Coordinates of C-alpha atoms and ligand atoms in Angstrom, one line a residue:
M1 CA 0.2 -0.1 0.2
K2 CA 1.4 3.6 -0.6
L3 CA -0.5 6.8 1.1
Y4 CA -0.3 10.0 -0.8
T5 CA -1.1 13.0 1.1
Y6 CA -0.5 16.4 2.6
D7 CA 0.1 16.9 6.2
P8 CA -1.1 20.5 6.9
A9 CA -4.7 20.0 5.1
P10 CA -7.5 18.9 6.7
N11 CA -8.8 16.1 4.8
P12 CA -5.3 14.2 5.2
R13 CA -5.4 15.1 8.7
R14 CA -8.4 13.4 9.2
L15 CA -6.6 9.9 8.2
A16 CA -3.8 11.4 10.0
L17 CA -5.2 11.6 13.3
F18 CA -7.2 8.0 12.5
M19 CA -3.8 6.1 11.8
Q20 CA -1.4 7.6 14.5
H21 CA -4.3 6.7 16.9
K22 CA -4.3 2.8 15.7
G23 CA -0.7 3.1 15.1
I24 CA -1.0 2.3 11.6
E25 CA 1.7 3.4 9.4
I26 CA 2.2 3.0 5.7
E27 CA 4.4 4.0 3.3
S28 CA 3.6 7.6 2.1
Q29 CA 4.7 10.6 -0.5
Q30 CA 3.8 14.2 0.4
I31 CA 1.6 15.9 -2.9
D32 CA 2.8 19.6 -2.4
M33 CA -0.7 21.3 -2.2
M34 CA 1.3 24.8 -2.4
S35 CA 3.0 23.8 -5.8
A36 CA 0.0 22.6 -6.6
E37 CA 1.3 19.4 -6.8
Q38 CA -1.9 17.9 -6.8
L39 CA -3.0 19.3 -10.3
G40 CA 0.3 17.6 -12.0
D41 CA 0.0 15.2 -14.6
A42 CA 1.8 12.7 -12.2
Y43 CA -0.6 13.0 -9.4
R44 CA -3.5 12.7 -11.4
A45 CA -2.4 9.5 -13.2
I46 CA -2.7 7.9 -10.1
N47 CA -5.8 10.0 -8.4
P48 CA -7.9 11.7 -11.3
E49 CA -10.0 13.6 -8.6
A50 CA -6.9 15.4 -8.2
T51 CA -7.7 15.5 -4.2
V52 CA -5.4 13.8 -1.0
P53 CA -5.3 11.4 0.1
A54 CA -5.3 8.8 -2.0
L55 CA -4.3 5.2 -0.8
V56 CA -3.1 3.0 -3.9
L57 CA -3.5 -0.5 -2.7
D58 CA -1.2 -3.5 -3.6
D59 CA -3.5 -4.7 -6.4
G60 CA -3.9 -1.0 -8.0
T61 CA -7.1 -0.2 -6.4
V62 CA -7.0 3.6 -5.9
L63 CA -9.4 4.8 -2.4
T64 CA -9.6 8.3 -2.5
E65 CA -12.0 9.5 0.4
V66 CA -11.0 9.3 3.4
V67 CA -14.0 7.4 4.9
G68 CA -13.5 4.5 2.9
I69 CA -10.1 4.5 3.7
C70 CA -10.6 4.5 7.1
T71 CA -13.2 1.8 6.9
Y72 CA -10.9 -0.3 4.8
L73 CA -8.0 0.2 7.3
E74 CA -10.3 -0.5 10.3
E75 CA -10.9 -4.0 8.6
L76 CA -7.2 -4.8 8.4
Y77 CA -6.4 -3.0 11.7
P78 CA -9.6 -3.7 14.0
E79 CA -7.4 -3.0 17.8
K80 CA -8.3 0.0 19.1
P81 CA -11.8 0.8 16.9
L82 CA -12.6 3.8 16.1
L83 CA -15.5 3.2 13.8
G84 CA -18.1 1.7 16.4
T85 CA -18.1 -2.2 17.1
S86 CA -22.3 -2.7 17.8
A87 CA -24.4 -1.9 15.1
L88 CA -25.6 1.3 16.6
E89 CA -22.1 2.5 17.4
K90 CA -21.2 1.9 13.8
A91 CA -24.1 3.9 12.6
Q92 CA -23.8 6.5 14.6
V93 CA -19.9 7.3 13.8
I94 CA -20.7 7.3 10.1
S95 CA -24.0 9.3 10.7
W96 CA -21.7 12.1 12.5
D97 CA -18.9 11.9 9.8
H98 CA -21.8 12.6 7.6
K99 CA -23.4 15.0 9.0
L100 CA -20.3 17.0 10.4
F101 CA -18.5 16.5 6.5
L102 CA -21.6 18.4 4.7
G103 CA -22.4 20.8 7.6
L104 CA -19.1 22.0 9.0
M105 CA -16.2 21.1 7.1
M106 CA -17.8 21.8 3.8
S107 CA -19.2 25.2 5.1
I108 CA -15.6 26.1 6.3
A109 CA -14.2 25.3 2.8
S110 CA -16.7 27.5 1.0
M111 CA -15.8 30.2 3.3
L112 CA -12.3 29.9 2.6
R113 CA -12.4 28.9 -1.3
N114 CA -14.9 31.6 -2.1
R115 CA -13.3 34.6 -0.6
S116 CA -9.1 33.9 -0.9
D117 CA -7.6 35.3 -4.1
A118 CA -5.7 32.2 -3.7
F119 CA -8.4 30.0 -4.9
R120 CA -9.6 32.1 -7.5
D121 CA -11.4 30.2 -10.2
R122 CA -10.7 26.7 -7.7
A123 CA -13.5 27.3 -5.3
L124 CA -13.9 23.6 -5.6
P125 CA -11.3 21.3 -4.2
G126 CA -10.3 18.5 -7.4
A127 CA -9.7 18.8 -10.6
L128 CA -12.6 21.3 -11.7
D129 CA -12.4 24.7 -12.1
V130 CA -15.0 26.7 -11.0
P131 CA -15.2 30.5 -10.2
Q132 CA -15.8 31.9 -6.6
I133 CA -19.6 32.9 -5.6
P134 CA -18.8 35.3 -2.6
E135 CA -22.5 34.8 -1.7
L136 CA -21.1 31.3 -0.2
V137 CA -19.1 33.1 2.7
N138 CA -22.0 34.5 4.0
R139 CA -24.0 31.2 3.8
G140 CA -21.0 29.2 5.4
Q141 CA -21.0 31.5 8.7
L142 CA -24.6 31.2 8.9
Q143 CA -24.0 27.2 8.8
L144 CA -21.4 27.7 11.3
Q145 CA -23.8 29.9 13.2
D146 CA -26.3 27.4 13.3
F147 CA -24.5 24.1 13.4
L148 CA -22.1 24.9 16.6
P149 CA -25.1 25.3 18.8
K150 CA -26.6 22.3 18.2
L151 CA -23.0 20.3 18.9
D152 CA -22.7 22.1 21.9
A153 CA -26.6 21.1 23.1
H154 CA -25.6 17.3 22.2
L155 CA -22.4 17.4 24.3
A156 CA -24.1 18.5 27.0
N157 CA -24.9 14.7 27.9
N158 CA -22.4 13.0 25.7
T159 CA -18.6 12.7 26.6
W160 CA -17.7 11.7 22.9
L161 CA -19.8 12.3 19.8
A162 CA -21.3 9.0 19.0
G163 CA -21.7 6.2 21.7
D164 CA -19.4 6.0 24.8
N165 CA -16.0 5.9 23.4
M166 CA -14.0 8.3 21.6
T167 CA -14.0 7.6 17.5
F168 CA -13.6 8.8 14.0
A169 CA -16.8 10.9 14.5
D170 CA -14.8 13.0 17.4
I171 CA -11.2 13.1 14.9
D172 CA -13.6 14.7 12.3
L173 CA -15.0 17.4 14.7
L174 CA -11.6 18.2 16.3
V175 CA -10.2 18.5 12.4
S176 CA -13.1 21.0 11.6
V177 CA -12.6 23.1 15.1
D178 CA -9.0 23.8 13.9
F179 CA -10.2 24.4 10.1
M180 CA -12.5 26.9 11.3
A181 CA -9.1 29.1 12.6
W182 CA -8.0 29.0 8.5
V183 CA -11.4 31.4 8.1
K184 CA -10.5 33.6 11.3
Q185 CA -13.6 31.8 13.2
S186 CA -13.5 29.5 16.9
I187 CA -15.8 28.1 19.2
P188 CA -18.0 30.8 20.4
E189 CA -17.5 31.7 24.3
D190 CA -21.1 30.7 25.4
C191 CA -20.5 26.6 23.7
V192 CA -18.9 25.5 27.3
N193 CA -19.7 22.2 26.2
L194 CA -18.0 22.2 23.0
K195 CA -14.9 23.7 24.4
A196 CA -14.7 21.0 27.2
W197 CA -15.1 18.2 24.5
Y198 CA -12.6 20.2 22.7
A199 CA -9.9 19.8 25.9
R200 CA -10.8 16.0 25.7
A201 CA -10.2 14.9 22.3
S202 CA -7.1 17.4 21.8
A203 CA -5.7 15.4 25.2
Q204 CA -6.3 12.2 23.4
L205 CA -5.9 12.5 19.7
N206 CA -2.5 14.8 19.9
Ligands
GSH301 N1 -13.7 13.8 -1.0 C1 -12.5 13.8 -0.6 C2 -12.2 15.3 -0.6 C3 -10.4 15.3 -0.2 C4 -10.6 17.0 -0.4 O1 -11.1 17.7 -0.6 N2 -9.2 17.0 -0.3 C5 -8.6 18.4 0.3 C6 -7.5 19.1 0.6 S1 -8.1 19.1 1.9 C7 -8.0 18.8 -1.7 O2 -7.4 17.5 -1.9 N3 -8.2 19.6 -2.3 C8 -7.3 19.5 -4.0 C9 -7.4 21.4 -4.0 O3 -8.1 22.2 -3.2 O4 -7.2 21.0 -5.5 C10 -12.2 12.8 1.1 O5 -13.8 13.0 1.5 O6 -11.5 12.5 1.4

């Protein structure tokens, strides 16, 4: 197996924290997003999606989605499970992952990519060039304002996001909270449960 990744970027970090917690080591190569290496022909020949991370299996199969890569690795390395153990936990973890990816990570990415000159005509990750839509910055902000208090309310009665144990859902949230700093946002002062969770999750994962 070989992993193509770029450590500073949020989606690669979701996978890196998952692997680190489980003690998984895989030969890896950095794809330098700062020089747009992900868009070059050499990397596109490996992953036509032009996104990182990508895991190339020994038979040549390429996995391009973090959640898929983690699902695959959890099967190979079942110790210290992060995707749930019971049917219900598995459903809860994947539900949170989906909700956080769409509701939080994509809102932040949308704020970042639709306002910064660095992403002019690159408003979506990947191979497709698309123009920025400045209104999406405000929409992202509204989504954050709506989502964070809901997370705070959930964490008032729950130590971890999905079930009784720390899971991949907590990794998704930790990475998303840190990603908020890229658009100069942070956990609102009154979200005390979310702040307490952040301290707990950071202690476990960093
Ligand atoms: N669908 C992918 C998304 C990965 C993704 O969007 N990665 C970003 C880095 S965080 C990327 O490769 N962006 C490429 C670009 O901006 O051109 C997944 O879930 O793993």
